[in-house]
Short mmCIF file of C-alpha atoms and ligand atoms in Angstrom, two decimals:
data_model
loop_
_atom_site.label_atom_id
_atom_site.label_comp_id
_atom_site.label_asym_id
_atom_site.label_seq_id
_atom_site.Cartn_x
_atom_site.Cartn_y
_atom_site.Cartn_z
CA UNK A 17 0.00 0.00 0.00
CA UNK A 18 1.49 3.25 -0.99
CA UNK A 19 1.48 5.98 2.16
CA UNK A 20 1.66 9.56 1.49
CA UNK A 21 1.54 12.39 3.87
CA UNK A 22 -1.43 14.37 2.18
CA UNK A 23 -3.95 13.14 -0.38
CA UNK A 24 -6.09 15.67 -1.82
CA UNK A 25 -9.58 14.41 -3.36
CA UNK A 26 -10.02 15.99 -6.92
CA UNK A 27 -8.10 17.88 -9.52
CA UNK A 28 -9.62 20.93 -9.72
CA UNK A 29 -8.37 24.17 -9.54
CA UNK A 30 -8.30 23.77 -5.50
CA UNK A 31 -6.66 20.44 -5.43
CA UNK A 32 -3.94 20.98 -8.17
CA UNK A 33 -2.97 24.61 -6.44
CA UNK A 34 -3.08 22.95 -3.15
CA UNK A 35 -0.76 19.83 -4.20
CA UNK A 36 1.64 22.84 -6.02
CA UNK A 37 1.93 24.30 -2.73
CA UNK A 38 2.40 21.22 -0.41
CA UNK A 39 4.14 18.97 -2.80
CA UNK A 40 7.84 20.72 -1.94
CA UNK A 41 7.61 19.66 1.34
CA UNK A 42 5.12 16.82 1.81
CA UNK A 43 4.66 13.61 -0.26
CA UNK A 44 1.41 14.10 -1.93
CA UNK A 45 -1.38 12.47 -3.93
CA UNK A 46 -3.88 13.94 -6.01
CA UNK A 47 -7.01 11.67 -6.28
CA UNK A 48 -9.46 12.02 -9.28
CA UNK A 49 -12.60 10.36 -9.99
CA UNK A 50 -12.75 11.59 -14.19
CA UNK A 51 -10.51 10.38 -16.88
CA UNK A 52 -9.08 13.85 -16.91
CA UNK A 53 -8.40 16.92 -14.65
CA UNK A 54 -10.58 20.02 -14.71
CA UNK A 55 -13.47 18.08 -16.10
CA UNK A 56 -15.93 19.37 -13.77
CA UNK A 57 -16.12 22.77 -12.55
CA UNK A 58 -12.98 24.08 -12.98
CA UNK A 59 -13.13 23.42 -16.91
CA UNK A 60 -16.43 25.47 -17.33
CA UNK A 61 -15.93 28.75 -15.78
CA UNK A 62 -16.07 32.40 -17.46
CA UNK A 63 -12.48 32.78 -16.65
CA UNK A 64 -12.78 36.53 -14.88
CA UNK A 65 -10.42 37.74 -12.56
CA UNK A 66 -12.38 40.47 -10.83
CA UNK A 67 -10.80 41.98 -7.48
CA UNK A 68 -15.09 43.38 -6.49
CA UNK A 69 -16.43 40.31 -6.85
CA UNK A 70 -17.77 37.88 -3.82
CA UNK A 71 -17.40 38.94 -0.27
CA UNK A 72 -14.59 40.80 1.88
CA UNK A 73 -12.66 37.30 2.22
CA UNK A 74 -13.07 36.54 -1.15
CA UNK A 75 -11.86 39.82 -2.99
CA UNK A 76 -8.82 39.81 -0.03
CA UNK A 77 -7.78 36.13 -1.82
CA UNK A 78 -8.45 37.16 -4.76
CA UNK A 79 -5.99 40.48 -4.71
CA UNK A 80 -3.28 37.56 -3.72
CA UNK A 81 -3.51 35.42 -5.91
CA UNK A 82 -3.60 37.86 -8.33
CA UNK A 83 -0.37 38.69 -7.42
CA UNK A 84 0.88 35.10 -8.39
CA UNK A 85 -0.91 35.36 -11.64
CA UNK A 86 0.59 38.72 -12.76
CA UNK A 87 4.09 37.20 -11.53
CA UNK A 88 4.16 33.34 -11.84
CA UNK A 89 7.47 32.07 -10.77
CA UNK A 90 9.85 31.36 -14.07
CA UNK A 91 8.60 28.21 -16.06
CA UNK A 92 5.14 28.36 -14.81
CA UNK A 93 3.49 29.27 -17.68
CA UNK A 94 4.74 30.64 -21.24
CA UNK A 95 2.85 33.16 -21.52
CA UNK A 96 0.54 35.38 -19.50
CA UNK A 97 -1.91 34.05 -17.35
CA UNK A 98 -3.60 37.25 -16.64
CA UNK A 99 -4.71 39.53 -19.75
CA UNK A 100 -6.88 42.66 -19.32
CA UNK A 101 -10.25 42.93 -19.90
CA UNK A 102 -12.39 45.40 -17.93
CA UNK A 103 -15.79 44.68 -16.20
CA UNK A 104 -18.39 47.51 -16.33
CA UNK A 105 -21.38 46.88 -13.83
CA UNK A 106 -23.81 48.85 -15.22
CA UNK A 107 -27.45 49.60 -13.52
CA UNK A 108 -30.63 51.41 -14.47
CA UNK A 109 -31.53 54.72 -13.01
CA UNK A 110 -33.18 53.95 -9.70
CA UNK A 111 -29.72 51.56 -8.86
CA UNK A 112 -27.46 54.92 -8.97
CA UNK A 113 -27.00 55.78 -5.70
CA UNK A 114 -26.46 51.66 -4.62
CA UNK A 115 -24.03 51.65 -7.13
CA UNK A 116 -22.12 54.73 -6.07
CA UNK A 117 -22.10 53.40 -2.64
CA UNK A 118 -20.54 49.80 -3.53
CA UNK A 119 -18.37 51.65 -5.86
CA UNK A 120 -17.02 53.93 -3.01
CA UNK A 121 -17.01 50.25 -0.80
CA UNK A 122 -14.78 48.47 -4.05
CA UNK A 123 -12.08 51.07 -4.27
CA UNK A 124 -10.75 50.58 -0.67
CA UNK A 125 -9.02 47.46 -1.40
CA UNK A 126 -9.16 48.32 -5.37
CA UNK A 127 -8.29 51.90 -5.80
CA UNK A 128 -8.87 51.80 -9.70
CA UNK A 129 -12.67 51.16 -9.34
CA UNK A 130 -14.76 54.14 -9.95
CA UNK A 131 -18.25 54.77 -11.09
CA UNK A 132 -18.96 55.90 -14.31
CA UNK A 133 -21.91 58.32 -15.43
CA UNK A 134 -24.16 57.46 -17.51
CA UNK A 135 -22.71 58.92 -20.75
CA UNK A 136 -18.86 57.43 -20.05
CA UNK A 137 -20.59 54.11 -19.77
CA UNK A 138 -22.08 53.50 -22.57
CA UNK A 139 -18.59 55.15 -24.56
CA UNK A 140 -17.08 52.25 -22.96
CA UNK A 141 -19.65 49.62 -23.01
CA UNK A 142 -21.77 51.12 -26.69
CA UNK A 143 -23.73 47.83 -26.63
CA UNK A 144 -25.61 48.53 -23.70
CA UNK A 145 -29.18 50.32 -24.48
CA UNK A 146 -28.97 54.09 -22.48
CA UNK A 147 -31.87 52.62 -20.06
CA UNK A 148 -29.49 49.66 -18.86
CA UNK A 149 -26.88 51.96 -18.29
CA UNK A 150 -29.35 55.33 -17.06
CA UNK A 151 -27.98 54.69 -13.17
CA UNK A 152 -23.99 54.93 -14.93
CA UNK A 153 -21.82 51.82 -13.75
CA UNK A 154 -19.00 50.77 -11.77
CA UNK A 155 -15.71 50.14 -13.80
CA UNK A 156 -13.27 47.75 -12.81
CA UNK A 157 -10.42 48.65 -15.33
CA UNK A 158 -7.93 45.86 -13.77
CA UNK A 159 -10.47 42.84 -13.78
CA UNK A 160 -8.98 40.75 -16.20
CA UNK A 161 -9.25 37.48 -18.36
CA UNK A 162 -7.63 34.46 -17.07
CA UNK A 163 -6.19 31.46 -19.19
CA UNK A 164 -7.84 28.80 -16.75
CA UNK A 165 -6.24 25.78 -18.63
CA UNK A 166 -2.28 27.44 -18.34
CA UNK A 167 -3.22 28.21 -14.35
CA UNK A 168 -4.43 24.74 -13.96
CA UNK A 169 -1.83 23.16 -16.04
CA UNK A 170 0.93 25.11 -14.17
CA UNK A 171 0.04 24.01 -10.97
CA UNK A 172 -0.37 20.25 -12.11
CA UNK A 173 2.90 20.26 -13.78
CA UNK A 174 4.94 22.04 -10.97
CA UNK A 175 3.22 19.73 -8.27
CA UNK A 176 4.61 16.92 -10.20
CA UNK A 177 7.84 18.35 -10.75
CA UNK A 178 7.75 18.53 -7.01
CA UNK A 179 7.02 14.33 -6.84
CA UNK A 180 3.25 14.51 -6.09
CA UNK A 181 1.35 12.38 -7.67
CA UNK A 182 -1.89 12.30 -9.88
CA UNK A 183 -3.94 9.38 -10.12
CA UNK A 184 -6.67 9.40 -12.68
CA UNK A 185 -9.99 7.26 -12.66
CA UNK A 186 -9.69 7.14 -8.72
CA UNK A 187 -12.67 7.75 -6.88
CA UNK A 188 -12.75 8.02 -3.29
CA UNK A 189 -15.51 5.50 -2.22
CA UNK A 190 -14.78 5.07 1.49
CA UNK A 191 -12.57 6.34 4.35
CA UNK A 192 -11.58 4.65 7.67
CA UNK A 193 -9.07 6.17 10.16
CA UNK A 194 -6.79 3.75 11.49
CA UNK A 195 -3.61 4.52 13.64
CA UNK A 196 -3.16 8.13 12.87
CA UNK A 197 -3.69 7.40 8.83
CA UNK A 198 -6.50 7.43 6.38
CA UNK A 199 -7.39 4.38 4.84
CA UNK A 200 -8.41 5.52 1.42
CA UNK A 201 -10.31 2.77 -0.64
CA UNK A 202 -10.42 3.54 -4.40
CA UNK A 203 -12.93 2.68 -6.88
CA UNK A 204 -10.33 0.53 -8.57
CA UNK A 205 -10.23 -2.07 -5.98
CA UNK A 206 -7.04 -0.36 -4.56
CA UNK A 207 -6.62 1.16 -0.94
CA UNK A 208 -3.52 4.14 -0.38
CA UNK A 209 -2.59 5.54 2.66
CA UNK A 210 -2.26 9.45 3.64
CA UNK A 211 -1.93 11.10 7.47
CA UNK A 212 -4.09 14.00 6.40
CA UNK A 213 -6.77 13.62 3.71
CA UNK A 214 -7.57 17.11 1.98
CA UNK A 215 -11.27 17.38 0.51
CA UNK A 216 -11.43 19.21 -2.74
CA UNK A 217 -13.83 17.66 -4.54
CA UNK A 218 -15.72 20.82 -5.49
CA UNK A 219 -19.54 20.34 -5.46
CA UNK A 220 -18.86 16.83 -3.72
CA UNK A 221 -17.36 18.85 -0.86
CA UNK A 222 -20.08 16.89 1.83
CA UNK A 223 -20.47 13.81 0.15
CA UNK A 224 -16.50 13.11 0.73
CA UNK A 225 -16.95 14.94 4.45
CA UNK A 226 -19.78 12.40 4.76
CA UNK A 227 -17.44 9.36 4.41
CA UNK A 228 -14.78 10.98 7.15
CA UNK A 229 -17.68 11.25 9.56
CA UNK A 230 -17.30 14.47 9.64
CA UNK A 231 -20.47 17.17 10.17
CA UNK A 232 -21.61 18.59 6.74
CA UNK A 233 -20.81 22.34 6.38
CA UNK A 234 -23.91 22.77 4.41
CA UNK A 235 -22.99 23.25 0.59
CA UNK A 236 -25.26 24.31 -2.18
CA UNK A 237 -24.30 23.11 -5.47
CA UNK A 238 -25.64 25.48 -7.64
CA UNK A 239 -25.82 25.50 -11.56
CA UNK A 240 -24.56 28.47 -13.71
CA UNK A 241 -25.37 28.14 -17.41
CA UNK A 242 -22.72 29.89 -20.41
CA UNK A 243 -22.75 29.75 -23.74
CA UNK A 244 -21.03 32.26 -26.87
CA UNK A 245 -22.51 33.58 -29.86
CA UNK A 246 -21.03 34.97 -32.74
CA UNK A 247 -19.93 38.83 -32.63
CA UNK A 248 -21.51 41.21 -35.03
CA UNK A 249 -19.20 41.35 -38.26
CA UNK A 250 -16.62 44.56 -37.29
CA UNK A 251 -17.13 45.25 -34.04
CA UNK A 252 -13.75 45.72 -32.33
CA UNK A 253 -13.85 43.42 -29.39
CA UNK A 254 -10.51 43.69 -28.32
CA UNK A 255 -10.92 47.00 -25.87
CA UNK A 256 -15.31 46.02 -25.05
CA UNK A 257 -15.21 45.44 -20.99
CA UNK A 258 -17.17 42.66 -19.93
CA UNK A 259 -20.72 43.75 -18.91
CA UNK A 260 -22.63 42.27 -16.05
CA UNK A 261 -25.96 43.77 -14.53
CA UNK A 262 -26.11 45.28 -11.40
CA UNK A 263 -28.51 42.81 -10.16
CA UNK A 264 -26.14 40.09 -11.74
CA UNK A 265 -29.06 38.46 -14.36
CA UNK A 266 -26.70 38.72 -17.26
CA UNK A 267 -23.18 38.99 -18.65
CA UNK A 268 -21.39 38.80 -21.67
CA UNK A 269 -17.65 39.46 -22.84
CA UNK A 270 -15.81 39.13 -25.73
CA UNK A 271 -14.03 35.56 -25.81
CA UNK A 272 -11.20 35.40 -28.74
CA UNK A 273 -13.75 36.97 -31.46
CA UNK A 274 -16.67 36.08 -29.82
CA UNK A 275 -19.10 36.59 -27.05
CA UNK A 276 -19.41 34.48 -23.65
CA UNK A 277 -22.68 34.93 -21.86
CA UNK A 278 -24.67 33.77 -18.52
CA UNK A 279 -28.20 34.37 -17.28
CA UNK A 280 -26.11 34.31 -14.46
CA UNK A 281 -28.49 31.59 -13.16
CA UNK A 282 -28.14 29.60 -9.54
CA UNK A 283 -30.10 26.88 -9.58
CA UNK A 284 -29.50 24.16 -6.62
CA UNK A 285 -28.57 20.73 -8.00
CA UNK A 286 -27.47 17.60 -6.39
CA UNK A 287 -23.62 17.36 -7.26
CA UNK A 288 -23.67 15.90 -10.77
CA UNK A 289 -21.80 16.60 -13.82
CA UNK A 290 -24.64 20.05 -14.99
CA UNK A 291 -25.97 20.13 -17.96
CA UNK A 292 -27.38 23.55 -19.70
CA UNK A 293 -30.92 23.84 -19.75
CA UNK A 294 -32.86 25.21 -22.77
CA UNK A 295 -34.84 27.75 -20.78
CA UNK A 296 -32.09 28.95 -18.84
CA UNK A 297 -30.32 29.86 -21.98
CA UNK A 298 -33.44 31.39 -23.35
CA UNK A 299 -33.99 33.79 -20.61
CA UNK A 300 -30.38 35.25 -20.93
CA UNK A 301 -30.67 35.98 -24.75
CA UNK A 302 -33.90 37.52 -24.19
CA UNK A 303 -32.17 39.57 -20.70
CA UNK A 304 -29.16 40.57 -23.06
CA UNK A 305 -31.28 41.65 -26.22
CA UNK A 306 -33.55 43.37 -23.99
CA UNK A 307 -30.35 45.39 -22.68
CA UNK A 308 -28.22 45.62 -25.29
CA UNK A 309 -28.34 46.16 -28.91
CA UNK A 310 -27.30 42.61 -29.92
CA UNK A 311 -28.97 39.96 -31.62
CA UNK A 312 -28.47 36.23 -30.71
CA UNK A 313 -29.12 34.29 -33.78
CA UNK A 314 -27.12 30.83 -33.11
CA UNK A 315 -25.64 29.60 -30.11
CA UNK A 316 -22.47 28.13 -30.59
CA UNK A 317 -20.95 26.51 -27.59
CA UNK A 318 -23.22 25.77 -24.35
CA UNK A 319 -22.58 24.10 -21.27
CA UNK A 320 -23.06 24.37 -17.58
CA UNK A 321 -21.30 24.01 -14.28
CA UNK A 322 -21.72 23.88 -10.42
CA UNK A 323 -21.21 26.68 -8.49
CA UNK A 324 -20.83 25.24 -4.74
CA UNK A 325 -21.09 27.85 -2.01
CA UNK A 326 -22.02 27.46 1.96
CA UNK A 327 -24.15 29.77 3.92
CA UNK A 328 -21.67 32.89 4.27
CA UNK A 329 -20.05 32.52 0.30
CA UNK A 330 -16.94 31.76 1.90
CA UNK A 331 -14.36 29.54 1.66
CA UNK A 332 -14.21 26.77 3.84
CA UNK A 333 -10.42 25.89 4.48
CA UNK A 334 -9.32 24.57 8.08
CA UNK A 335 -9.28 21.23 9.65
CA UNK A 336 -12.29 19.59 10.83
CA UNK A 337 -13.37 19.79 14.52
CA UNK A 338 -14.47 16.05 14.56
CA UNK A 339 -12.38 14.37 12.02
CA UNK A 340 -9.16 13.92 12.57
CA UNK A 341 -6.61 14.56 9.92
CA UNK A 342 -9.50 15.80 7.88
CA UNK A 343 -8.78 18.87 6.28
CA UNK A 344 -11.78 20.91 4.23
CA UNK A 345 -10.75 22.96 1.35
CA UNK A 346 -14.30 23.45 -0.13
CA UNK A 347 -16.91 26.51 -0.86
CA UNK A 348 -15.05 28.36 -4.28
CA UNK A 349 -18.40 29.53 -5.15
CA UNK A 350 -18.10 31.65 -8.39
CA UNK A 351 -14.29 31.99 -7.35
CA UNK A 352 -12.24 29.21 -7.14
CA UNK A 353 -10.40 30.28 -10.02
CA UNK A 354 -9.37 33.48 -9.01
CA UNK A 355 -8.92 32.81 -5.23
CA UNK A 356 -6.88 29.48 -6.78
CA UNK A 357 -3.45 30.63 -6.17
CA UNK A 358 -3.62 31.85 -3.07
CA UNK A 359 -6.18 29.74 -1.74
CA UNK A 360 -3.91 26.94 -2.58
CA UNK A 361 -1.12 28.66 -0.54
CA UNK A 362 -2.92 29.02 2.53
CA UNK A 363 -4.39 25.93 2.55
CA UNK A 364 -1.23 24.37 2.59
CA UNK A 365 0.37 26.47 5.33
CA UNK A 366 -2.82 25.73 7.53
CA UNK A 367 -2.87 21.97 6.37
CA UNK A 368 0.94 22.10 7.68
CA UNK A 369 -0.03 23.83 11.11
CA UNK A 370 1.50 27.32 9.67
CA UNK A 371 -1.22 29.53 10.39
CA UNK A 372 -2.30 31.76 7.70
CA UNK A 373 0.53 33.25 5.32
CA UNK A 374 1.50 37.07 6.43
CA UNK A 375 0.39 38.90 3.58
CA UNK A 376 -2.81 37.00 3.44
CA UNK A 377 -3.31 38.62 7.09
CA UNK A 378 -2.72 42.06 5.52
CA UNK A 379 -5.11 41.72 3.63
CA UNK A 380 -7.75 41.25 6.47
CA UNK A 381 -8.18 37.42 6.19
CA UNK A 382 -8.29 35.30 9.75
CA UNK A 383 -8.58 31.90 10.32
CA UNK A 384 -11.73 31.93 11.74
CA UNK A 385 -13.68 33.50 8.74
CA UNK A 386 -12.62 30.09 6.63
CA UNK A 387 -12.78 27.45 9.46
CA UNK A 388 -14.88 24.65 8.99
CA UNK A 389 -15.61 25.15 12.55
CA UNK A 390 -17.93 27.90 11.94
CA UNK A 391 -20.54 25.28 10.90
CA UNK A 392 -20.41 23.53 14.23
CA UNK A 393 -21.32 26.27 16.47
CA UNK A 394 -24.46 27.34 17.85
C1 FAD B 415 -20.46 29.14 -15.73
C2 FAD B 415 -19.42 29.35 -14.65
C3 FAD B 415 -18.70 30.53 -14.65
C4 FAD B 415 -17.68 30.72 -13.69
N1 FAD B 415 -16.91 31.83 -13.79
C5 FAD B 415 -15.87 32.01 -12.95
C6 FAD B 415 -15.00 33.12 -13.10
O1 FAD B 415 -15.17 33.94 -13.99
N2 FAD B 415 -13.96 33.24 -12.19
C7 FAD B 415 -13.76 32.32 -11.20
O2 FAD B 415 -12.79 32.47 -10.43
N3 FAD B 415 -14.57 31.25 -11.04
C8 FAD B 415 -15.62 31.07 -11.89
N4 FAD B 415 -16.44 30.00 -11.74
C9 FAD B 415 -16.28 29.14 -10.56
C10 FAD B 415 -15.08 28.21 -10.67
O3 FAD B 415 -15.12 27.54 -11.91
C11 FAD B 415 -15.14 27.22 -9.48
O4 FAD B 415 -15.16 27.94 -8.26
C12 FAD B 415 -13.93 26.29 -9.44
O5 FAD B 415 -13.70 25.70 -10.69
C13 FAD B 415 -14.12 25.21 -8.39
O6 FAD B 415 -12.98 24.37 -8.43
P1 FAD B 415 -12.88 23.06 -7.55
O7 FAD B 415 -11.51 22.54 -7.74
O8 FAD B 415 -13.36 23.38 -6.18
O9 FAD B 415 -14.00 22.09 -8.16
P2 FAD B 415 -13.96 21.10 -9.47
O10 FAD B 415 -13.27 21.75 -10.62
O11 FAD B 415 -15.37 20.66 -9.71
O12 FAD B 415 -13.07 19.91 -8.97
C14 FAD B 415 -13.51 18.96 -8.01
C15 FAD B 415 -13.05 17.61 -8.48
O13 FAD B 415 -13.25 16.65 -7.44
C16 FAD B 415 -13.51 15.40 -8.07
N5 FAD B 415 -14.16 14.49 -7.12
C17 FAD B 415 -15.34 14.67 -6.49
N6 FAD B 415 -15.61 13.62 -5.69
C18 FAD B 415 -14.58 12.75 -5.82
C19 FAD B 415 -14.27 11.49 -5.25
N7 FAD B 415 -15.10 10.86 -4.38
N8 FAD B 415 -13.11 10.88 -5.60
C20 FAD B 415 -12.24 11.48 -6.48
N9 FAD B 415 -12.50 12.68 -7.05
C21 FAD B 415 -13.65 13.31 -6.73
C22 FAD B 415 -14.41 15.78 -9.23
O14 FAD B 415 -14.43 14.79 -10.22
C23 FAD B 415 -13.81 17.10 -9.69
O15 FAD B 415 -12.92 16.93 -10.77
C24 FAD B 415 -17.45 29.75 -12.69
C25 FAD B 415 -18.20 28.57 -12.69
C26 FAD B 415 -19.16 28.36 -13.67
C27 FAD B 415 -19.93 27.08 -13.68
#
């Protein structure tokens, strides 16, 4: 039986950044159910890196790991991970003064934000009809697009490089602790050993938590619908922010020569590997054509994804209260991609009894506001 020292359930974003980050010191395996990595959430995202988006926790991670992304250590990627894009939040005219208040609330951790009147946002965004836009908007002029396949791919390669190991077509189907180890019994007949067991297995989060005894921490799966549709012939794509709604029913953004939209839908779902429904993709063409002056005449590309969050839209990164050697890295929500890097970082330095990286303190983080423990109390 091969023993390891961590093994991290699913190759997602969260488990590949976490392995990059523990493999230097720790002898690692990443478990994964599919045939390849990223098949499930992590492969299905919109791929924004927005420093406003999700809550206080959230945006501080987010503004680290950003810093990884802009900077990747030398032979991470080979080219950028980060490139910019823009996201204008635009809102009709009773929405004004709510957006100049979370505009004012943005630009203390991201000093670029700013709201935009009415006329500047539509020069920026012309697509937008003047009523979706009659409240102005709030411009993010750093979000940017991320290449989600070179970020995941980075971290899976240097984990490797670092002797972790990735085993495909290897679900987790039970756990027993014996003598200070997890007993980890595969779906291939095969059983590996690991002292701490590290749950990222994205909208499966409870399910695995379920078979270390440990207390669910009360994740939603919830679905989130995208598709693209072709551009109109010679618009200029290449300086159009995204734009998103202030009451987050629709987005689009330009995605190499064409458009990537989402009714921005939430719909719970058991975990399962999502499918995009018909209606759902219905009701954001008729949101976007009602806002904007495009018309949707084919969708190209659809799909769908689960977007897992618990009660507070946090992140839920600490060791369990009741299992031992259990270790929760779960709860990415509409951010596991951007929080990735540095998510991955501090789950490793809490999984290794480091407390919670410096700089990620600067920021305003604490241990407490990720702790599984939260969901125990009270
Ligand atoms: C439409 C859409 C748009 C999005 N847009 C953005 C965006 O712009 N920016 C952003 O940052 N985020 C975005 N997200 C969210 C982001 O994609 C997720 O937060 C992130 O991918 C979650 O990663 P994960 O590693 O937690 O989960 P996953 O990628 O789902 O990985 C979990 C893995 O665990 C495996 N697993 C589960 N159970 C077991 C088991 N028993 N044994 C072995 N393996 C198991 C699964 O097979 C899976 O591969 C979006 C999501 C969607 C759907």
């Amino acid at each position: 039986m091969q023993e390891f020292d961590f093994a991290i359930v699913g190759a997602g974003i969260a488990g590949v950044s976490a392995a990059y980050h523990l493999a230097p010191q720790a002898r690692v395996v990443v478990l994964e159910r599919e045939h390849v990595a990223a098949y499930h959430t992590t492969g299905r995202s919109a791929a924004l890196h927005s420093e406003t988006y999700g809550s206080a926790e959230i945006r501080a991670i987010t503004v680290a790991s950003g810093r990884f992304y802009r900077q990747p250590p030398p032979g991470f990627a080979d080219h950028p991970l980060l490139t910019p894009r823009g996201a204008l939040i635009a809102g009709r005219a009773e929405q004004e003064a709510d957006m100049k208040k979370a505009a004012a609330d943005f630009a203390r951790l991201v000093p670029s934000v700013r709201w935009l009147d009415p006329a500047e946002a539509l020069r920026l965004q012309p697509l937008l009809k003047p009523e979706a836009a009659a409240g102005g908007a709030i411009f993010e002029p750093e979000a940017d697009d991320m290449d989600v396949a070179a970020i995941h791919g980075g971290f899976l390669r240097g984990a490797r490089a670092a002797g972790a190991a990735l085993r495909l077509n290897a679900e987790v189907m039970s756990l027993t602790r014996k003598d200070g180890r997890w007993l980890i019994a595969l779906g291939d007949g095969e059983t590996v050993a690991a002292t701490t067991l590290v749950n990222a297995s994205g909208a499966w989060a409870d399910v695995v938590g379920e078979l270390a005894g440990a207390r669910k921490v009360g994740l939603v799966p919830k679905r989130r619908t995208a598709f693209t549709f072709d551009s109109p012939a010679g618009l200029d794509l290449a300086h159009l922010p995204m734009a998103i709604d202030f009451d987050e029913s629709f987005y689009f953004k330009p995605e190499v020569g064409q458009f990537l939209a989402s009714p921005a839908d939430e719909t719970p779902s058991p975990p399962c590997d999502a499918q995009p429904e018909e209606i759902d993709i219905a009701t954001a063409v008729e949101r976007i054509e009602t806002a904007t002056t495009l018309q949707i005449r084919r969708i190209k590309n659809k799909w769908a994804g689960l977007r897992s969050f618990v009660a507070d839209k946090n992140l839920v990164v600490g060791y369990d209260p009741a299992a031992e050697g259990f270790f929760w890295l779960a709860g990415q929500g509409g951010y596991g991609i951007q929080t990735g890097a540095a998510a991955g970082r501090l789950a490793a330095s809490l999984a290794r009894g480091k407390g919670l990286p410096d700089d990620i303190v600067a920021l305003g983080v604490t241990e407490a506001a990720l702790s599984p423990v939260r969901f125990t109390q009270g």
